[in-house]
Short mmCIF file of C-alpha atoms in Angstrom, two decimals:
data_model
loop_
_atom_site.label_atom_id
_atom_site.label_comp_id
_atom_site.label_asym_id
_atom_site.label_seq_id
_atom_site.Cartn_x
_atom_site.Cartn_y
_atom_site.Cartn_z
CA MET X 68 -9.07 7.87 27.34
CA LEU X 69 -7.42 11.01 26.40
CA GLU X 70 -4.53 9.83 23.75
CA LYS X 71 -1.14 11.17 25.35
CA PRO X 72 0.52 14.23 23.83
CA ILE X 73 3.54 14.16 21.55
CA ASN X 74 6.46 15.64 23.04
CA VAL X 75 7.91 17.52 20.13
CA LEU X 76 11.68 19.40 20.01
CA VAL X 77 11.90 21.90 17.09
CA VAL X 78 15.50 22.34 15.54
CA ASP X 79 16.47 25.35 13.07
CA ASP X 80 18.77 28.10 12.56
CA SER X 81 15.96 30.56 11.84
CA ALA X 82 14.41 32.26 14.76
CA PHE X 83 10.91 32.86 12.30
CA MET X 84 11.21 29.10 10.80
CA ARG X 85 10.97 27.98 14.61
CA HIS X 86 8.73 30.55 15.41
CA THR X 87 6.61 29.27 12.52
CA ILE X 88 7.01 25.66 13.31
CA VAL X 89 6.35 26.14 16.81
CA LYS X 90 2.96 28.16 16.03
CA GLN X 91 2.53 25.56 13.35
CA LEU X 92 2.64 22.90 15.25
CA GLU X 93 1.04 23.74 18.51
CA SER X 94 -2.46 24.29 16.48
CA GLU X 95 -2.98 20.15 16.89
CA PRO X 96 -3.78 19.83 20.55
CA LEU X 97 -2.49 16.07 20.49
CA ILE X 98 1.06 18.03 20.01
CA ARG X 99 3.13 19.92 22.28
CA VAL X 100 6.71 21.37 21.74
CA ILE X 101 8.48 21.35 24.46
CA GLY X 102 11.78 22.79 23.37
CA THR X 103 13.74 24.81 20.30
CA ALA X 104 17.06 24.50 19.31
CA ARG X 105 18.92 26.36 16.58
CA ASP X 106 21.80 23.66 15.86
CA GLY X 107 22.80 20.64 16.04
CA VAL X 108 24.83 21.38 19.18
CA GLU X 109 21.76 22.62 20.88
CA ALA X 110 19.70 19.93 19.47
CA VAL X 111 21.83 16.88 21.00
CA GLU X 112 22.09 18.68 23.81
CA ILE X 113 18.52 19.13 24.59
CA ALA X 114 17.25 15.93 22.98
CA ALA X 115 19.40 14.06 25.43
CA THR X 116 17.91 16.23 28.71
CA LEU X 117 14.51 16.33 27.50
CA ARG X 118 13.59 13.05 25.64
CA PRO X 119 11.13 14.01 23.47
CA ASP X 120 9.07 11.85 21.53
CA CYS X 121 10.00 13.38 17.79
CA ILE X 122 12.52 15.68 16.70
CA THR X 123 11.64 17.64 13.26
CA LEU X 124 15.30 18.54 12.61
CA ASP X 125 16.53 21.06 9.62
CA VAL X 126 19.13 19.99 7.75
CA GLU X 127 21.49 23.21 7.61
CA MET X 128 22.42 25.10 10.29
CA PRO X 129 25.78 26.19 12.08
CA ARG X 130 28.41 24.14 14.37
CA MET X 131 26.75 21.32 13.91
CA ASP X 132 24.17 20.01 10.48
CA GLY X 133 21.17 18.30 10.82
CA LEU X 134 22.55 14.85 9.67
CA GLY X 135 26.05 15.34 11.95
CA ALA X 136 23.11 15.93 14.51
CA LEU X 137 21.20 13.18 13.50
CA ALA X 138 23.92 10.65 13.98
CA ARG X 139 24.60 11.62 17.32
CA ILE X 140 21.19 11.50 18.31
CA MET X 141 20.09 8.09 16.97
CA LYS X 142 23.81 6.78 18.50
CA GLN X 143 22.89 8.72 22.45
CA SER X 144 19.70 8.85 22.35
CA PRO X 145 17.36 7.38 19.67
CA THR X 146 14.44 9.29 19.01
CA ALA X 147 11.99 9.23 16.10
CA VAL X 148 12.84 12.15 13.57
CA VAL X 149 11.22 14.17 11.07
CA MET X 150 13.76 16.12 8.54
CA LEU X 151 12.77 19.21 7.13
CA SER X 152 13.69 19.69 3.44
CA ALA X 153 14.66 22.04 1.09
CA LEU X 154 13.25 21.34 -2.80
CA THR X 155 16.91 21.57 -4.21
CA PRO X 156 19.69 18.71 -5.62
CA GLU X 157 21.39 19.26 -2.57
CA GLY X 158 19.00 19.22 0.30
CA ALA X 159 17.44 16.22 -1.62
CA GLU X 160 20.54 14.36 -1.35
CA ALA X 161 20.99 15.43 2.21
CA THR X 162 17.57 14.38 2.89
CA LEU X 163 17.62 11.15 1.52
CA GLU X 164 21.35 10.95 3.61
CA ALA X 165 19.70 11.57 7.24
CA LEU X 166 17.08 8.59 6.12
CA ARG X 167 19.29 6.24 5.25
CA LEU X 168 21.07 7.38 8.43
CA GLY X 169 17.87 7.13 10.98
CA ALA X 170 15.59 9.59 10.28
CA ILE X 171 11.59 8.46 9.87
CA ASP X 172 10.32 10.86 6.80
CA PHE X 173 10.87 14.10 5.86
CA VAL X 174 9.15 17.28 4.92
CA CYS X 175 9.58 20.14 2.01
CA LYS X 176 10.12 23.48 3.01
CA PRO X 177 8.00 25.93 1.32
CA SER X 178 10.05 27.76 -1.36
CA GLY X 179 9.75 31.59 -1.18
CA THR X 180 11.35 33.80 1.13
CA ILE X 181 8.95 35.31 3.42
CA SER X 182 6.37 32.76 2.56
CA LEU X 183 8.53 30.44 4.17
CA ASN X 184 6.00 29.41 7.15
CA LEU X 185 4.56 26.02 7.20
CA HIS X 186 0.98 27.11 6.94
CA GLU X 187 1.20 24.53 2.94
CA VAL X 188 2.04 21.79 5.13
CA ARG X 189 1.19 21.98 7.77
CA ASP X 190 -0.89 19.21 8.17
CA ASP X 191 1.58 16.59 6.37
CA LEU X 192 4.34 17.26 9.15
CA ILE X 193 1.65 16.49 11.74
CA ARG X 194 0.32 13.82 10.05
CA LYS X 195 4.20 12.04 9.51
CA ILE X 196 5.05 13.55 13.58
CA LYS X 197 2.16 11.66 14.58
CA LEU X 198 3.32 8.48 12.11
CA ALA X 199 6.45 8.50 13.58
CA VAL X 200 6.31 8.29 17.27
CA ARG X 201 4.37 5.08 15.93
CA SER X 202 6.81 3.41 14.04
CA ARG X 203 9.50 1.37 14.58
CA LEU X 204 13.08 3.52 15.22
CA PRO X 205 15.21 2.24 12.98
CA ALA X 206 17.94 2.20 15.21
CA SER X 207 16.27 -0.81 16.79
CA LEU X 208 16.36 -2.31 13.53
CA PRO X 209 19.06 -4.66 11.88
CA PRO X 210 21.65 -2.39 10.68
CA VAL X 211 21.96 -1.46 6.70
CA THR X 212 24.56 -3.21 5.50
CA ARG X 213 27.52 -1.88 3.56
CA PRO X 214 27.43 -1.05 -0.41
CA ALA X 215 28.31 -4.09 -2.16
CA ARG X 216 30.56 -1.94 -4.29
CA PRO X 217 33.32 0.38 -2.73
CA PRO X 218 33.00 3.52 -3.15
CA GLY X 219 35.77 3.89 -6.45
CA GLU X 220 35.30 0.50 -7.70
CA PRO X 221 33.93 0.34 -11.03
CA LYS X 222 30.80 -0.63 -11.37
CA PRO X 223 30.56 -4.31 -12.88
CA SER X 224 29.59 -4.44 -16.95
CA ARG X 225 26.69 -5.72 -17.50
CA PRO X 226 25.20 -7.37 -21.16
CA ALA X 227 24.01 -4.23 -23.26
CA GLY X 228 20.40 -4.05 -23.83
CA SER X 229 19.71 -7.71 -23.15
CA SER X 230 16.26 -8.22 -22.78
CA PRO X 231 15.16 -9.73 -19.32
CA ARG X 232 12.84 -12.80 -19.12
CA ARG X 233 12.07 -11.62 -15.57
CA VAL X 234 10.84 -8.42 -13.81
CA VAL X 235 11.34 -7.37 -10.32
CA VAL X 236 9.36 -4.71 -8.94
CA ILE X 237 10.03 -3.42 -5.09
CA GLY X 238 7.21 -1.12 -3.42
CA SER X 239 7.79 1.38 -0.38
CA SER X 240 7.26 4.22 1.33
CA THR X 241 7.85 5.23 4.94
CA GLY X 242 11.58 3.76 6.02
CA GLY X 243 12.13 2.72 2.91
CA PRO X 244 14.93 4.63 1.21
CA ARG X 245 16.94 2.65 4.22
CA ALA X 246 15.35 -0.50 3.68
CA LEU X 247 16.20 -0.39 -0.29
CA HIS X 248 19.87 0.68 0.64
CA GLN X 249 20.44 -2.71 1.96
CA VAL X 250 18.04 -4.64 -0.53
CA VAL X 251 19.65 -2.89 -3.88
CA PRO X 252 23.24 -3.24 -3.31
CA ALA X 253 22.79 -6.67 -2.36
CA LEU X 254 21.39 -7.41 -5.63
CA PRO X 255 24.49 -8.96 -8.38
CA CYS X 256 25.23 -7.72 -11.83
CA ASP X 257 24.26 -10.39 -13.50
CA LEU X 258 21.11 -10.72 -12.34
CA PRO X 259 18.92 -11.89 -14.99
CA ALA X 260 15.74 -9.80 -14.48
CA ALA X 261 14.75 -5.77 -14.76
CA VAL X 262 14.00 -4.41 -11.58
CA LEU X 263 11.39 -1.74 -11.41
CA ILE X 264 11.66 0.58 -7.79
CA VAL X 265 8.64 2.58 -6.91
CA GLN X 266 9.13 4.54 -4.16
CA HIS X 267 6.47 6.89 -2.62
CA MET X 268 8.57 9.88 -2.51
CA PRO X 269 8.08 14.00 -4.24
CA PRO X 270 9.57 14.83 -7.65
CA GLY X 271 13.40 16.11 -6.95
CA PHE X 272 13.88 13.34 -4.75
CA THR X 273 13.40 10.08 -6.74
CA ARG X 274 16.35 11.48 -9.29
CA SER X 275 18.56 11.63 -6.19
CA LEU X 276 17.22 8.30 -4.32
CA ALA X 277 17.97 6.62 -7.98
CA GLU X 278 21.69 8.26 -7.81
CA GLY X 279 22.34 7.54 -4.06
CA LEU X 280 21.67 3.96 -5.16
CA ASP X 281 23.79 3.42 -8.17
CA ARG X 282 26.55 4.50 -6.07
CA GLY X 283 26.67 1.37 -3.93
CA ALA X 284 25.05 -0.95 -6.40
CA GLN X 285 26.13 -3.79 -8.67
CA LEU X 286 22.85 -3.06 -10.92
CA THR X 287 22.96 0.25 -13.05
CA VAL X 288 20.71 2.45 -10.84
CA ALA X 289 18.61 5.71 -12.88
CA GLU X 290 15.26 7.59 -12.32
CA ALA X 291 12.97 6.28 -15.10
CA ALA X 292 11.99 8.29 -18.72
CA PRO X 293 9.34 7.20 -20.77
CA GLY X 294 10.53 5.19 -23.61
CA ASP X 295 13.44 3.15 -21.39
CA HIS X 296 13.36 -0.15 -22.52
CA LEU X 297 13.42 -3.19 -19.72
CA GLU X 298 16.94 -4.72 -19.57
CA THR X 299 18.71 -6.75 -17.14
CA GLY X 300 20.88 -5.44 -14.94
CA LEU X 301 19.38 -2.22 -15.01
CA ALA X 302 17.38 -0.97 -12.05
CA LEU X 303 14.69 2.32 -12.91
CA VAL X 304 13.03 4.34 -10.10
CA ALA X 305 10.02 5.77 -10.66
CA PRO X 306 9.95 9.82 -10.79
CA GLY X 307 7.79 11.34 -8.27
CA ASP X 308 4.59 12.62 -9.05
CA HIS X 309 4.41 9.85 -12.04
CA HIS X 310 3.06 6.09 -12.26
CA LEU X 311 5.13 4.07 -14.05
CA LEU X 312 3.67 1.65 -16.36
CA ILE X 313 5.37 -0.81 -18.83
CA SER X 314 3.96 -1.14 -22.27
CA PRO X 315 3.76 -4.72 -24.12
CA ASP X 316 7.07 -4.04 -25.92
CA SER X 317 8.81 -3.69 -22.02
CA ARG X 318 9.31 -0.05 -22.38
CA VAL X 319 8.46 2.52 -19.69
CA ARG X 320 5.34 4.83 -19.77
CA LEU X 321 5.11 7.44 -16.97
CA ASP X 322 1.65 9.04 -16.50
CA ASN X 323 1.78 12.55 -13.95
CA GLN X 324 -2.38 13.14 -15.42
CA ALA X 325 -4.19 9.85 -13.82
CA PRO X 326 -5.00 10.11 -10.82
CA ARG X 327 -3.82 9.00 -7.46
CA LEU X 328 -4.10 6.08 -6.34
CA ASN X 329 -4.05 5.08 -2.66
CA GLY X 330 -3.71 8.95 -2.49
CA VAL X 331 -0.19 8.75 -3.97
CA ARG X 332 1.82 9.27 -7.25
CA PRO X 333 3.46 6.60 -8.51
CA SER X 334 1.45 3.67 -6.63
CA VAL X 335 2.97 0.47 -6.55
CA ASP X 336 -0.88 -0.93 -7.09
CA VAL X 337 -0.46 0.79 -10.99
CA THR X 338 2.28 -0.89 -11.74
CA LEU X 339 2.42 -4.46 -10.39
CA SER X 340 -1.09 -3.99 -12.31
CA SER X 341 0.72 -3.17 -15.60
CA VAL X 342 3.53 -5.51 -14.87
CA ALA X 343 1.17 -8.43 -13.88
CA GLN X 344 -0.33 -7.86 -17.55
CA VAL X 345 2.53 -7.68 -19.51
CA TYR X 346 4.86 -10.23 -17.78
CA GLY X 347 2.48 -12.49 -15.70
CA PRO X 348 4.40 -15.44 -13.90
CA ALA X 349 7.67 -13.67 -14.84
CA ALA X 350 7.25 -10.98 -12.71
CA VAL X 351 8.22 -11.05 -9.27
CA ALA X 352 6.58 -8.33 -6.65
CA VAL X 353 8.68 -7.04 -3.08
CA ILE X 354 6.88 -5.07 -0.94
CA LEU X 355 8.78 -3.23 1.79
CA THR X 356 7.74 -1.44 4.87
CA GLY X 357 5.14 1.53 3.91
CA MET X 358 2.62 3.36 5.41
CA GLY X 359 -1.03 2.65 4.10
CA ARG X 360 -2.06 -0.81 1.29
CA ASP X 361 -0.80 0.62 -1.55
CA GLY X 362 0.64 -2.50 -3.33
CA ALA X 363 -2.19 -4.79 -2.18
CA ARG X 364 -4.53 -5.16 -4.83
CA GLY X 365 -1.67 -5.01 -7.32
CA ALA X 366 -0.42 -7.85 -5.48
CA LEU X 367 -3.08 -10.17 -5.27
CA GLU X 368 -3.28 -9.78 -9.77
CA LEU X 369 0.17 -10.53 -9.58
CA ARG X 370 -0.31 -14.06 -7.29
CA ALA X 371 -3.57 -14.81 -9.75
CA ARG X 372 -1.45 -14.50 -12.79
CA GLY X 373 1.45 -16.84 -11.37
CA GLY X 374 3.45 -14.46 -10.58
CA ARG X 375 5.63 -14.70 -6.70
CA VAL X 376 5.46 -11.91 -3.93
CA VAL X 377 7.34 -11.67 -1.35
CA ALA X 378 6.26 -9.16 1.61
CA GLU X 379 8.50 -7.96 3.94
CA ASP X 380 8.22 -9.47 7.41
CA GLU X 381 7.59 -7.04 10.22
CA SER X 382 10.29 -7.94 12.47
CA THR X 383 12.06 -5.27 10.39
CA CYS X 384 9.52 -2.56 8.95
CA VAL X 385 9.61 0.89 10.19
CA VAL X 386 6.05 1.09 9.59
CA TYR X 387 4.06 -2.53 9.07
CA GLY X 388 1.42 -1.20 6.85
CA MET X 389 1.76 -2.08 3.35
CA PRO X 390 3.02 -5.29 3.82
CA ARG X 391 0.52 -5.94 6.24
CA SER X 392 -2.02 -5.40 4.03
CA VAL X 393 -0.41 -7.59 1.27
CA ILE X 394 -0.33 -10.69 3.75
CA GLU X 395 -3.90 -9.62 5.14
CA GLU X 396 -5.34 -9.24 1.43
CA GLY X 397 -3.84 -13.20 0.54
CA GLY X 398 -1.33 -11.40 -2.04
CA ALA X 399 2.02 -12.76 -0.48
CA THR X 400 3.25 -16.06 -1.34
CA ASP X 401 6.56 -15.40 0.93
CA VAL X 402 7.52 -13.13 3.98
CA VAL X 403 10.79 -12.50 4.55
CA PRO X 404 12.60 -10.32 7.29
CA LEU X 405 14.71 -7.12 5.32
CA PRO X 406 18.03 -8.72 5.21
CA ARG X 407 17.40 -12.02 3.37
CA ILE X 408 15.37 -10.07 0.66
CA ALA X 409 17.93 -9.81 -1.47
CA GLU X 410 18.69 -13.52 -1.65
CA GLU X 411 15.93 -14.37 -2.08
CA ILE X 412 15.02 -12.06 -4.92
CA VAL X 413 18.06 -13.82 -6.31
CA ARG X 414 16.18 -17.43 -5.75
CA LEU X 415 12.93 -16.54 -7.62
CA VAL X 416 14.73 -14.68 -10.55
CA ASN X 417 16.56 -18.13 -10.74
CA ASP X 418 13.75 -20.56 -10.33
#
């Protein structure tokens, strides 16, 4: 039986980019481009009329930008959206906001001028479109809660340099940024644990992710750097393209030379294995939404050493891949829906 074609709407303010994206997508037999739009206003109107299965959406456009269009689309005619992002700090910040608003995933535009053709990222874009249409739309999930710390309110102070007796490792992939914005702001500043966050994301985006989480969190959130010491009330985000490991003296070690594991770097498995060896029963792993099996092997190793492993319940996952693999391999000690995960972390680290 033939698979049903995926109907795609392509949105970009550049006629050259629209033509190039259409050409690249239509080289895939299972994808059919049913329309194009040059700005957010057209995108909202066409999405409501044609009801595509997926939209590729540029961020910077006249009249209405990608974020404005995304918010309207998710409210009026919820659709799987894959963002096209520029490799700039501004592009990274806008893309992360798009993921929080409901986009499933993103693809980085190639750098250059006339080379802005999607040959370099064709396979990645097609793969993510196929994944997006199989994912659960964030609009059907519990809404992301407001940050625990209102904008402009000073961050609560935490004991400087206090060594943690516990470590929490949070691993996530597709749908992860949105989930992290629900979990991390709900963790208290006096959490008696250090937190490590491993989100599958390319270089340049993890710093923006850390900064965005830090703005709403009671914890201090930062992108990890070599030699950082784990501290209570501090959450460190693994940098893109670097595995994050912990040395016996609880310092961060970053490795961008070791091979990708499970096709990714940073890998949740790498961090969990390292933390399991140093902290053993004093460690807690949390596996959130994401495609693939990254985290399953590390969760088993951590559980074998006495640690606790929380897997996100299927009912709240954008993609039920990573949590399912942890559960099926027998690594999970607890299965919890997203809105209760922060509460579960607090309970476990205070046991």
